[in-house]
Amino acid sequence: MIEIYVDGLAEPVNPGTGTYGFVVYRDGEKIGEGHGPAGEHVTNNYSEYFALVRALTSIISNAHEPVVVKSDSKLLVNQMSGEWKVKRGAYLPKYKEAKELTRRFKSLKFAWIPREWNGEADELSRRAYAEFKKGR
């Protein structure tokens, strides 16, 4: 089974500079990670969805395997699971992109986790922000 941990942020305020981070595990062994900028003047929710799109894209060749995406964003988990409706928001284009990507996976589930359990993806999104600031 593949587990993906995703996180995004907008700093120094929301909306702000968006960055993302994700980590991919297969049967407990890390097989990938990514981080980087998600855009300027974007919301935290946009960055969360940006992370999801990047993570799913990174494992598309494994779409036949069961996948669980774990996030501390209740919005992302509940919307992607169909529990909450999507009305409007600046993140809507990324939500639609993520939904389109999910159709390519044989078995894909979403699970909410406490922020403390998402430290690795959070650290990667913060590293991306620090790298962005340094490059200015």
Short mmCIF file of N, CA, C and O in Angstrom, two decimals:
data_model
loop_
_atom_site.label_atom_id
_atom_site.label_comp_id
_atom_site.label_asym_id
_atom_site.label_seq_id
_atom_site.Cartn_x
_atom_site.Cartn_y
_atom_site.Cartn_z
N MET A 1 0.83 -1.18 0.00
CA MET A 1 0.00 0.00 0.00
C MET A 1 0.88 1.25 0.00
O MET A 1 1.93 1.28 0.63
N ILE A 2 0.41 2.27 -0.69
CA ILE A 2 1.11 3.54 -0.76
C ILE A 2 0.41 4.53 0.17
O ILE A 2 -0.82 4.67 0.13
N GLU A 3 1.21 5.21 0.99
CA GLU A 3 0.70 6.28 1.86
C GLU A 3 1.36 7.57 1.43
O GLU A 3 2.58 7.62 1.26
N ILE A 4 0.54 8.60 1.28
CA ILE A 4 1.04 9.92 0.90
C ILE A 4 0.65 10.90 2.01
O ILE A 4 -0.51 10.94 2.43
N TYR A 5 1.62 11.68 2.45
CA TYR A 5 1.38 12.75 3.42
C TYR A 5 1.57 14.07 2.67
O TYR A 5 2.61 14.27 2.04
N VAL A 6 0.57 14.95 2.74
CA VAL A 6 0.65 16.22 2.03
C VAL A 6 0.43 17.39 3.00
O VAL A 6 -0.29 17.27 3.98
N ASP A 7 1.07 18.52 2.67
CA ASP A 7 0.86 19.74 3.44
C ASP A 7 1.17 20.94 2.57
O ASP A 7 1.98 20.86 1.64
N GLY A 8 0.50 22.03 2.88
CA GLY A 8 0.73 23.29 2.18
C GLY A 8 0.60 24.44 3.15
O GLY A 8 -0.02 24.30 4.20
N LEU A 9 1.19 25.56 2.78
CA LEU A 9 1.07 26.74 3.63
C LEU A 9 1.05 27.99 2.79
O LEU A 9 1.39 27.97 1.60
N ALA A 10 0.63 29.07 3.42
CA ALA A 10 0.67 30.40 2.83
C ALA A 10 1.30 31.31 3.89
O ALA A 10 0.78 31.41 5.00
N GLU A 11 2.41 31.93 3.56
CA GLU A 11 3.15 32.75 4.51
C GLU A 11 3.51 34.09 3.87
O GLU A 11 3.60 34.16 2.65
N PRO A 12 3.76 35.16 4.57
CA PRO A 12 3.67 35.27 6.02
C PRO A 12 2.24 35.45 6.52
O PRO A 12 1.98 35.37 7.72
N VAL A 13 1.30 35.69 5.60
CA VAL A 13 -0.12 35.78 5.94
C VAL A 13 -0.90 34.95 4.92
O VAL A 13 -0.35 34.54 3.89
N ASN A 14 -2.15 34.73 5.19
CA ASN A 14 -3.02 33.96 4.30
C ASN A 14 -4.08 34.90 3.73
O ASN A 14 -4.87 35.42 4.50
N PRO A 15 -4.10 35.15 2.41
CA PRO A 15 -3.23 34.61 1.37
C PRO A 15 -1.84 35.23 1.40
O PRO A 15 -1.64 36.32 1.90
N GLY A 16 -0.92 34.48 0.82
CA GLY A 16 0.47 34.91 0.79
C GLY A 16 1.26 34.06 -0.18
O GLY A 16 0.72 33.59 -1.18
N THR A 17 2.52 33.85 0.13
CA THR A 17 3.37 32.99 -0.68
C THR A 17 3.03 31.55 -0.32
O THR A 17 3.17 31.15 0.83
N GLY A 18 2.60 30.79 -1.31
CA GLY A 18 2.23 29.41 -1.07
C GLY A 18 3.38 28.46 -1.37
O GLY A 18 4.12 28.66 -2.33
N THR A 19 3.53 27.46 -0.50
CA THR A 19 4.50 26.40 -0.73
C THR A 19 3.85 25.08 -0.33
O THR A 19 2.82 25.05 0.34
N TYR A 20 4.48 24.00 -0.75
CA TYR A 20 3.91 22.68 -0.48
C TYR A 20 5.02 21.69 -0.14
O TYR A 20 6.19 21.91 -0.43
N GLY A 21 4.60 20.58 0.46
CA GLY A 21 5.50 19.46 0.72
C GLY A 21 4.70 18.18 0.72
O GLY A 21 3.51 18.17 1.08
N PHE A 22 5.32 17.09 0.28
CA PHE A 22 4.67 15.78 0.36
C PHE A 22 5.72 14.69 0.51
O PHE A 22 6.88 14.87 0.12
N VAL A 23 5.30 13.59 1.10
CA VAL A 23 6.15 12.42 1.30
C VAL A 23 5.35 11.19 0.90
O VAL A 23 4.15 11.11 1.18
N VAL A 24 6.01 10.25 0.22
CA VAL A 24 5.35 9.03 -0.26
C VAL A 24 6.05 7.81 0.34
O VAL A 24 7.28 7.71 0.28
N TYR A 25 5.25 6.92 0.90
CA TYR A 25 5.74 5.67 1.46
C TYR A 25 5.04 4.49 0.79
O TYR A 25 3.86 4.58 0.48
N ARG A 26 5.79 3.41 0.59
CA ARG A 26 5.20 2.14 0.16
C ARG A 26 5.57 1.12 1.22
O ARG A 26 6.76 0.88 1.46
N ASP A 27 4.56 0.54 1.84
CA ASP A 27 4.77 -0.46 2.88
C ASP A 27 5.78 0.00 3.93
O ASP A 27 6.66 -0.75 4.35
N GLY A 28 5.67 1.27 4.34
CA GLY A 28 6.51 1.81 5.39
C GLY A 28 7.87 2.33 4.97
O GLY A 28 8.59 2.91 5.77
N GLU A 29 8.22 2.15 3.70
CA GLU A 29 9.52 2.62 3.20
C GLU A 29 9.32 3.86 2.33
O GLU A 29 8.51 3.85 1.41
N LYS A 30 10.08 4.90 2.63
CA LYS A 30 9.95 6.14 1.85
C LYS A 30 10.42 5.90 0.42
O LYS A 30 11.52 5.41 0.18
N ILE A 31 9.56 6.26 -0.54
CA ILE A 31 9.91 6.10 -1.95
C ILE A 31 9.93 7.42 -2.71
O ILE A 31 10.28 7.45 -3.88
N GLY A 32 9.55 8.51 -2.04
CA GLY A 32 9.58 9.79 -2.72
C GLY A 32 9.16 10.93 -1.83
O GLY A 32 8.56 10.74 -0.77
N GLU A 33 9.50 12.13 -2.27
CA GLU A 33 9.09 13.35 -1.59
C GLU A 33 9.23 14.49 -2.57
O GLU A 33 9.87 14.37 -3.61
N GLY A 34 8.60 15.60 -2.22
CA GLY A 34 8.71 16.79 -3.05
C GLY A 34 8.33 18.02 -2.26
O GLY A 34 7.59 17.94 -1.28
N HIS A 35 8.84 19.16 -2.68
CA HIS A 35 8.48 20.43 -2.08
C HIS A 35 8.81 21.55 -3.06
O HIS A 35 9.61 21.37 -3.97
N GLY A 36 8.15 22.68 -2.88
CA GLY A 36 8.41 23.81 -3.75
C GLY A 36 7.36 24.89 -3.62
O GLY A 36 6.46 24.80 -2.78
N PRO A 37 7.45 25.90 -4.47
CA PRO A 37 6.48 27.00 -4.43
C PRO A 37 5.15 26.59 -5.06
O PRO A 37 5.10 25.80 -6.00
N ALA A 38 4.07 27.15 -4.50
CA ALA A 38 2.73 26.91 -5.04
C ALA A 38 2.15 28.17 -5.68
O ALA A 38 1.10 28.10 -6.31
N GLY A 39 2.80 29.30 -5.49
CA GLY A 39 2.32 30.54 -6.10
C GLY A 39 2.36 31.71 -5.14
O GLY A 39 2.57 31.55 -3.94
N GLU A 40 2.15 32.88 -5.69
CA GLU A 40 2.09 34.12 -4.91
C GLU A 40 0.63 34.52 -4.72
O GLU A 40 -0.19 34.29 -5.59
N HIS A 41 0.35 35.13 -3.58
CA HIS A 41 -1.00 35.59 -3.25
C HIS A 41 -2.02 34.46 -3.35
O HIS A 41 -3.09 34.63 -3.93
N VAL A 42 -1.63 33.30 -2.81
CA VAL A 42 -2.53 32.15 -2.80
C VAL A 42 -2.89 31.81 -1.35
O VAL A 42 -2.20 32.21 -0.42
N THR A 43 -3.95 31.06 -1.19
CA THR A 43 -4.41 30.69 0.15
C THR A 43 -3.75 29.39 0.61
O THR A 43 -3.22 28.63 -0.19
N ASN A 44 -3.87 29.15 1.89
CA ASN A 44 -3.40 27.90 2.46
C ASN A 44 -4.12 26.72 1.79
O ASN A 44 -3.49 25.70 1.47
N ASN A 45 -5.42 26.85 1.57
CA ASN A 45 -6.17 25.76 0.93
C ASN A 45 -5.67 25.49 -0.48
O ASN A 45 -5.57 24.33 -0.90
N TYR A 46 -5.35 26.53 -1.21
CA TYR A 46 -4.78 26.36 -2.54
C TYR A 46 -3.49 25.56 -2.46
O TYR A 46 -3.26 24.62 -3.22
N SER A 47 -2.63 25.92 -1.49
CA SER A 47 -1.35 25.23 -1.33
C SER A 47 -1.54 23.77 -0.94
O SER A 47 -0.79 22.89 -1.39
N GLU A 48 -2.54 23.48 -0.12
CA GLU A 48 -2.84 22.09 0.26
C GLU A 48 -3.21 21.29 -0.98
O GLU A 48 -2.72 20.16 -1.18
N TYR A 49 -4.08 21.83 -1.81
CA TYR A 49 -4.48 21.13 -3.04
C TYR A 49 -3.33 21.04 -4.03
O TYR A 49 -3.19 20.05 -4.75
N PHE A 50 -2.48 22.07 -4.07
CA PHE A 50 -1.30 22.03 -4.92
C PHE A 50 -0.42 20.85 -4.53
O PHE A 50 0.07 20.10 -5.39
N ALA A 51 -0.22 20.66 -3.22
CA ALA A 51 0.56 19.53 -2.71
C ALA A 51 -0.05 18.21 -3.14
O ALA A 51 0.66 17.28 -3.57
N LEU A 52 -1.37 18.11 -3.04
CA LEU A 52 -2.06 16.88 -3.43
C LEU A 52 -1.85 16.57 -4.91
O LEU A 52 -1.53 15.43 -5.29
N VAL A 53 -1.99 17.57 -5.75
CA VAL A 53 -1.81 17.38 -7.20
C VAL A 53 -0.39 16.92 -7.50
O VAL A 53 -0.17 15.97 -8.26
N ARG A 54 0.59 17.58 -6.89
CA ARG A 54 1.99 17.20 -7.13
C ARG A 54 2.26 15.77 -6.65
O ARG A 54 2.95 15.00 -7.32
N ALA A 55 1.73 15.42 -5.49
CA ALA A 55 1.95 14.09 -4.93
C ALA A 55 1.31 13.01 -5.81
O ALA A 55 1.96 12.00 -6.13
N LEU A 56 0.07 13.21 -6.20
CA LEU A 56 -0.61 12.22 -7.04
C LEU A 56 0.08 12.08 -8.39
O LEU A 56 0.24 10.97 -8.91
N THR A 57 0.50 13.20 -8.95
CA THR A 57 1.21 13.17 -10.23
C THR A 57 2.51 12.37 -10.11
O THR A 57 2.88 11.63 -11.02
N SER A 58 3.16 12.49 -8.96
CA SER A 58 4.45 11.81 -8.78
C SER A 58 4.32 10.29 -8.73
O SER A 58 5.30 9.58 -8.96
N ILE A 59 3.12 9.79 -8.42
CA ILE A 59 2.96 8.33 -8.31
C ILE A 59 1.97 7.78 -9.34
O ILE A 59 1.50 6.65 -9.20
N ILE A 60 1.68 8.54 -10.37
CA ILE A 60 0.67 8.12 -11.34
C ILE A 60 1.01 6.76 -11.97
O ILE A 60 0.12 5.99 -12.31
N SER A 61 2.29 6.42 -12.06
CA SER A 61 2.66 5.13 -12.62
C SER A 61 2.30 3.98 -11.68
O SER A 61 2.32 2.81 -12.07
N ASN A 62 1.95 4.31 -10.44
CA ASN A 62 1.53 3.30 -9.47
C ASN A 62 0.03 3.36 -9.20
O ASN A 62 -0.44 2.90 -8.16
N ALA A 63 -0.72 3.89 -10.14
CA ALA A 63 -2.15 4.10 -9.95
C ALA A 63 -2.92 2.80 -9.74
O ALA A 63 -4.06 2.82 -9.28
N HIS A 64 -2.33 1.68 -10.07
CA HIS A 64 -2.99 0.39 -9.89
C HIS A 64 -2.90 -0.12 -8.45
O HIS A 64 -3.59 -1.05 -8.06
N GLU A 65 -2.05 0.50 -7.62
CA GLU A 65 -1.87 0.10 -6.22
C GLU A 65 -2.85 0.87 -5.32
O GLU A 65 -3.22 1.99 -5.63
N PRO A 66 -3.22 0.27 -4.18
CA PRO A 66 -4.04 1.01 -3.21
C PRO A 66 -3.26 2.20 -2.65
O PRO A 66 -2.09 2.05 -2.30
N VAL A 67 -3.91 3.34 -2.56
CA VAL A 67 -3.28 4.57 -2.09
C VAL A 67 -4.15 5.20 -1.00
O VAL A 67 -5.37 5.29 -1.15
N VAL A 68 -3.49 5.68 0.06
CA VAL A 68 -4.16 6.46 1.09
C VAL A 68 -3.44 7.80 1.19
O VAL A 68 -2.22 7.83 1.37
N VAL A 69 -4.18 8.88 1.03
CA VAL A 69 -3.63 10.22 1.18
C VAL A 69 -3.98 10.70 2.58
O VAL A 69 -5.15 10.68 2.97
N LYS A 70 -2.98 11.14 3.32
CA LYS A 70 -3.17 11.62 4.69
C LYS A 70 -2.83 13.10 4.76
O LYS A 70 -1.80 13.53 4.25
N SER A 71 -3.74 13.84 5.39
CA SER A 71 -3.56 15.29 5.48
C SER A 71 -4.16 15.80 6.79
O SER A 71 -5.14 15.23 7.29
N ASP A 72 -3.59 16.89 7.29
CA ASP A 72 -4.18 17.53 8.47
C ASP A 72 -5.18 18.61 8.08
O ASP A 72 -5.69 19.33 8.93
N SER A 73 -5.50 18.70 6.79
CA SER A 73 -6.50 19.65 6.31
C SER A 73 -7.86 18.94 6.23
O SER A 73 -8.10 18.11 5.36
N LYS A 74 -8.74 19.29 7.16
CA LYS A 74 -10.09 18.70 7.14
C LYS A 74 -10.82 19.08 5.87
O LYS A 74 -11.58 18.27 5.33
N LEU A 75 -10.60 20.29 5.39
CA LEU A 75 -11.25 20.73 4.16
C LEU A 75 -10.87 19.81 3.00
O LEU A 75 -11.74 19.27 2.31
N LEU A 76 -9.59 19.61 2.80
CA LEU A 76 -9.12 18.77 1.69
C LEU A 76 -9.65 17.34 1.83
O LEU A 76 -10.23 16.79 0.88
N VAL A 77 -9.49 16.75 2.99
CA VAL A 77 -9.91 15.35 3.19
C VAL A 77 -11.41 15.20 3.00
O VAL A 77 -11.87 14.30 2.28
N ASN A 78 -12.19 16.07 3.61
CA ASN A 78 -13.64 15.94 3.52
C ASN A 78 -14.19 16.28 2.14
O ASN A 78 -15.16 15.66 1.70
N GLN A 79 -13.58 17.24 1.45
CA GLN A 79 -14.03 17.54 0.09
C GLN A 79 -13.65 16.42 -0.88
O GLN A 79 -14.46 16.00 -1.69
N MET A 80 -12.43 15.93 -0.77
CA MET A 80 -11.99 14.88 -1.68
C MET A 80 -12.73 13.57 -1.42
O MET A 80 -12.92 12.77 -2.33
N SER A 81 -13.17 13.36 -0.19
CA SER A 81 -13.93 12.16 0.16
C SER A 81 -15.41 12.28 -0.18
O SER A 81 -16.15 11.32 -0.06
N GLY A 82 -15.83 13.49 -0.56
CA GLY A 82 -17.23 13.71 -0.90
C GLY A 82 -18.12 14.01 0.30
O GLY A 82 -19.34 14.08 0.16
N GLU A 83 -17.52 14.20 1.47
CA GLU A 83 -18.29 14.50 2.68
C GLU A 83 -18.76 15.95 2.71
O GLU A 83 -19.82 16.24 3.24
N TRP A 84 -17.92 16.84 2.21
CA TRP A 84 -18.25 18.26 2.18
C TRP A 84 -18.38 18.71 0.73
O TRP A 84 -17.63 18.27 -0.14
N LYS A 85 -19.29 19.63 0.50
CA LYS A 85 -19.46 20.20 -0.83
C LYS A 85 -18.38 21.24 -1.11
O LYS A 85 -17.83 21.86 -0.20
N VAL A 86 -18.12 21.42 -2.38
CA VAL A 86 -17.19 22.46 -2.83
C VAL A 86 -18.05 23.55 -3.44
O VAL A 86 -18.76 23.30 -4.42
N LYS A 87 -17.99 24.74 -2.87
CA LYS A 87 -18.82 25.82 -3.37
C LYS A 87 -18.02 26.78 -4.23
O LYS A 87 -18.24 26.90 -5.41
N ARG A 88 -17.08 27.44 -3.60
CA ARG A 88 -16.24 28.38 -4.33
C ARG A 88 -14.99 28.60 -3.52
O ARG A 88 -14.89 28.19 -2.38
N GLY A 89 -14.05 29.25 -4.12
CA GLY A 89 -12.79 29.53 -3.43
C GLY A 89 -11.67 29.62 -4.45
O GLY A 89 -11.77 29.08 -5.55
N ALA A 90 -10.61 30.30 -4.05
CA ALA A 90 -9.47 30.48 -4.95
C ALA A 90 -8.79 29.16 -5.26
O ALA A 90 -8.05 29.05 -6.23
N TYR A 91 -9.04 28.14 -4.45
CA TYR A 91 -8.43 26.83 -4.66
C TYR A 91 -9.21 25.96 -5.64
O TYR A 91 -8.76 24.87 -5.98
N LEU A 92 -10.36 26.41 -6.09
CA LEU A 92 -11.23 25.60 -6.94
C LEU A 92 -10.54 24.99 -8.17
O LEU A 92 -10.74 23.80 -8.45
N PRO A 93 -9.69 25.72 -8.90
CA PRO A 93 -9.01 25.09 -10.04
C PRO A 93 -8.13 23.91 -9.62
O PRO A 93 -8.08 22.89 -10.31
N LYS A 94 -7.43 24.02 -8.49
CA LYS A 94 -6.58 22.92 -8.03
C LYS A 94 -7.44 21.76 -7.53
O LYS A 94 -7.08 20.59 -7.70
N TYR A 95 -8.57 22.06 -6.91
CA TYR A 95 -9.49 21.00 -6.49
C TYR A 95 -9.94 20.19 -7.71
O TYR A 95 -9.92 18.97 -7.70
N LYS A 96 -10.34 20.89 -8.75
CA LYS A 96 -10.80 20.22 -9.97
C LYS A 96 -9.68 19.38 -10.60
O LYS A 96 -9.92 18.27 -11.08
N GLU A 97 -8.48 19.91 -10.59
CA GLU A 97 -7.34 19.16 -11.12
C GLU A 97 -7.10 17.89 -10.30
O GLU A 97 -6.85 16.81 -10.85
N ALA A 98 -7.19 18.02 -8.98
CA ALA A 98 -7.01 16.86 -8.10
C ALA A 98 -8.11 15.83 -8.34
O ALA A 98 -7.83 14.62 -8.43
N LYS A 99 -9.35 16.26 -8.46
CA LYS A 99 -10.46 15.34 -8.70
C LYS A 99 -10.26 14.58 -10.01
O LYS A 99 -10.53 13.39 -10.09
N GLU A 100 -9.80 15.29 -11.02
CA GLU A 100 -9.55 14.66 -12.32
C GLU A 100 -8.45 13.59 -12.18
O GLU A 100 -8.57 12.50 -12.75
N LEU A 101 -7.41 13.90 -11.45
CA LEU A 101 -6.33 12.94 -11.24
C LEU A 101 -6.81 11.69 -10.50
O LEU A 101 -6.36 10.58 -10.80
N THR A 102 -7.71 11.85 -9.55
CA THR A 102 -8.17 10.71 -8.74
C THR A 102 -8.85 9.65 -9.61
O THR A 102 -8.83 8.48 -9.25
N ARG A 103 -9.41 10.06 -10.71
CA ARG A 103 -10.10 9.10 -11.59
C ARG A 103 -9.14 8.07 -12.19
O ARG A 103 -9.57 7.03 -12.66
N ARG A 104 -7.87 8.36 -12.17
CA ARG A 104 -6.87 7.46 -12.76
C ARG A 104 -6.40 6.38 -11.79
O ARG A 104 -5.69 5.47 -12.18
N PHE A 105 -6.81 6.50 -10.52
CA PHE A 105 -6.37 5.55 -9.50
C PHE A 105 -7.42 4.48 -9.26
O PHE A 105 -8.61 4.76 -9.18
N LYS A 106 -6.94 3.26 -9.12
CA LYS A 106 -7.83 2.12 -8.89
C LYS A 106 -8.47 2.17 -7.51
O LYS A 106 -9.66 1.95 -7.35
N SER A 107 -7.66 2.47 -6.48
CA SER A 107 -8.14 2.53 -5.10
C SER A 107 -7.46 3.68 -4.39
O SER A 107 -6.25 3.63 -4.13
N LEU A 108 -8.23 4.73 -4.09
CA LEU A 108 -7.68 5.94 -3.49
C LEU A 108 -8.60 6.40 -2.37
O LEU A 108 -9.78 6.62 -2.60
N LYS A 109 -8.03 6.52 -1.17
CA LYS A 109 -8.80 6.98 -0.02
C LYS A 109 -8.09 8.17 0.62
O LYS A 109 -6.89 8.34 0.44
N PHE A 110 -8.86 8.93 1.38
CA PHE A 110 -8.33 10.10 2.07
C PHE A 110 -8.59 9.95 3.56
O PHE A 110 -9.65 9.50 3.97
N ALA A 111 -7.59 10.32 4.36
CA ALA A 111 -7.71 10.21 5.82
C ALA A 111 -7.18 11.47 6.48
O ALA A 111 -6.09 11.94 6.14
N TRP A 112 -7.96 12.00 7.42
CA TRP A 112 -7.50 13.14 8.20
C TRP A 112 -6.58 12.63 9.30
O TRP A 112 -6.84 11.60 9.93
N ILE A 113 -5.49 13.36 9.53
CA ILE A 113 -4.57 13.05 10.62
C ILE A 113 -4.29 14.33 11.40
O ILE A 113 -4.36 15.44 10.85
N PRO A 114 -3.97 14.21 12.68
CA PRO A 114 -3.59 15.41 13.45
C PRO A 114 -2.31 16.02 12.89
O PRO A 114 -1.47 15.32 12.32
N ARG A 115 -2.17 17.30 13.07
CA ARG A 115 -1.00 18.03 12.56
C ARG A 115 0.31 17.40 13.03
O ARG A 115 1.28 17.33 12.29
N GLU A 116 0.32 16.89 14.26
CA GLU A 116 1.55 16.29 14.81
C GLU A 116 2.00 15.07 14.02
O GLU A 116 3.16 14.68 14.09
N TRP A 117 1.10 14.42 13.34
CA TRP A 117 1.44 13.22 12.57
C TRP A 117 1.90 13.56 11.15
O TRP A 117 2.24 12.67 10.38
N ASN A 118 1.86 14.84 10.82
CA ASN A 118 2.18 15.27 9.46
C ASN A 118 3.46 16.09 9.43
O ASN A 118 3.65 16.93 8.56
N GLY A 119 4.34 15.84 10.37
CA GLY A 119 5.54 16.66 10.54
C GLY A 119 6.48 16.67 9.35
O GLY A 119 7.06 17.71 9.02
N GLU A 120 6.63 15.54 8.69
CA GLU A 120 7.58 15.47 7.58
C GLU A 120 7.12 16.34 6.40
O GLU A 120 7.90 17.11 5.83
N ALA A 121 5.85 16.23 6.04
CA ALA A 121 5.32 17.05 4.94
C ALA A 121 5.30 18.53 5.33
O ALA A 121 5.60 19.40 4.51
N ASP A 122 4.96 18.80 6.59
CA ASP A 122 4.97 20.18 7.08
C ASP A 122 6.37 20.77 7.00
O ASP A 122 6.55 21.89 6.53
N GLU A 123 7.36 20.01 7.42
CA GLU A 123 8.75 20.47 7.36
C GLU A 123 9.17 20.77 5.92
O GLU A 123 9.85 21.76 5.65
N LEU A 124 8.75 19.94 4.99
CA LEU A 124 9.09 20.18 3.58
C LEU A 124 8.44 21.44 3.04
O LEU A 124 9.05 22.20 2.29
N SER A 125 7.19 21.70 3.44
CA SER A 125 6.53 22.93 2.97
C SER A 125 7.21 24.16 3.58
O SER A 125 7.37 25.18 2.92
N ARG A 126 7.66 24.05 4.83
CA ARG A 126 8.38 25.16 5.47
C ARG A 126 9.77 25.36 4.85
O ARG A 126 10.22 26.48 4.69
N ARG A 127 10.42 24.26 4.50
CA ARG A 127 11.71 24.35 3.81
C ARG A 127 11.53 25.07 2.48
O ARG A 127 12.35 25.90 2.10
N ALA A 128 10.46 24.72 1.77
CA ALA A 128 10.20 25.38 0.48
C ALA A 128 10.02 26.88 0.66
O ALA A 128 10.51 27.68 -0.15
N TYR A 129 9.33 27.28 1.74
CA TYR A 129 9.14 28.72 1.99
C TYR A 129 10.48 29.39 2.31
O TYR A 129 10.77 30.47 1.80
N ALA A 130 11.30 28.74 3.13
CA ALA A 130 12.61 29.29 3.47
C ALA A 130 13.48 29.42 2.22
O ALA A 130 14.17 30.44 2.02
N GLU A 131 13.44 28.43 1.35
CA GLU A 131 14.20 28.49 0.09
C GLU A 131 13.70 29.60 -0.81
O GLU A 131 14.48 30.30 -1.44
N PHE A 132 12.37 29.79 -0.83
CA PHE A 132 11.78 30.86 -1.63
C PHE A 132 12.26 32.22 -1.12
O PHE A 132 12.67 33.07 -1.91
N LYS A 133 12.20 32.43 0.19
CA LYS A 133 12.62 33.70 0.78
C LYS A 133 14.10 33.97 0.52
O LYS A 133 14.49 35.09 0.23
N LYS A 134 14.91 32.94 0.61
CA LYS A 134 16.35 33.09 0.40
C LYS A 134 16.65 33.49 -1.04
O LYS A 134 17.58 34.24 -1.31
N GLY A 135 15.86 33.00 -1.97
CA GLY A 135 16.07 33.28 -3.39
C GLY A 135 15.59 34.63 -3.86
O GLY A 135 15.83 35.03 -4.98
N ARG A 136 14.93 35.37 -3.00
CA ARG A 136 14.40 36.69 -3.39
C ARG A 136 15.47 37.73 -3.45
O ARG A 136 16.41 37.78 -2.81
#
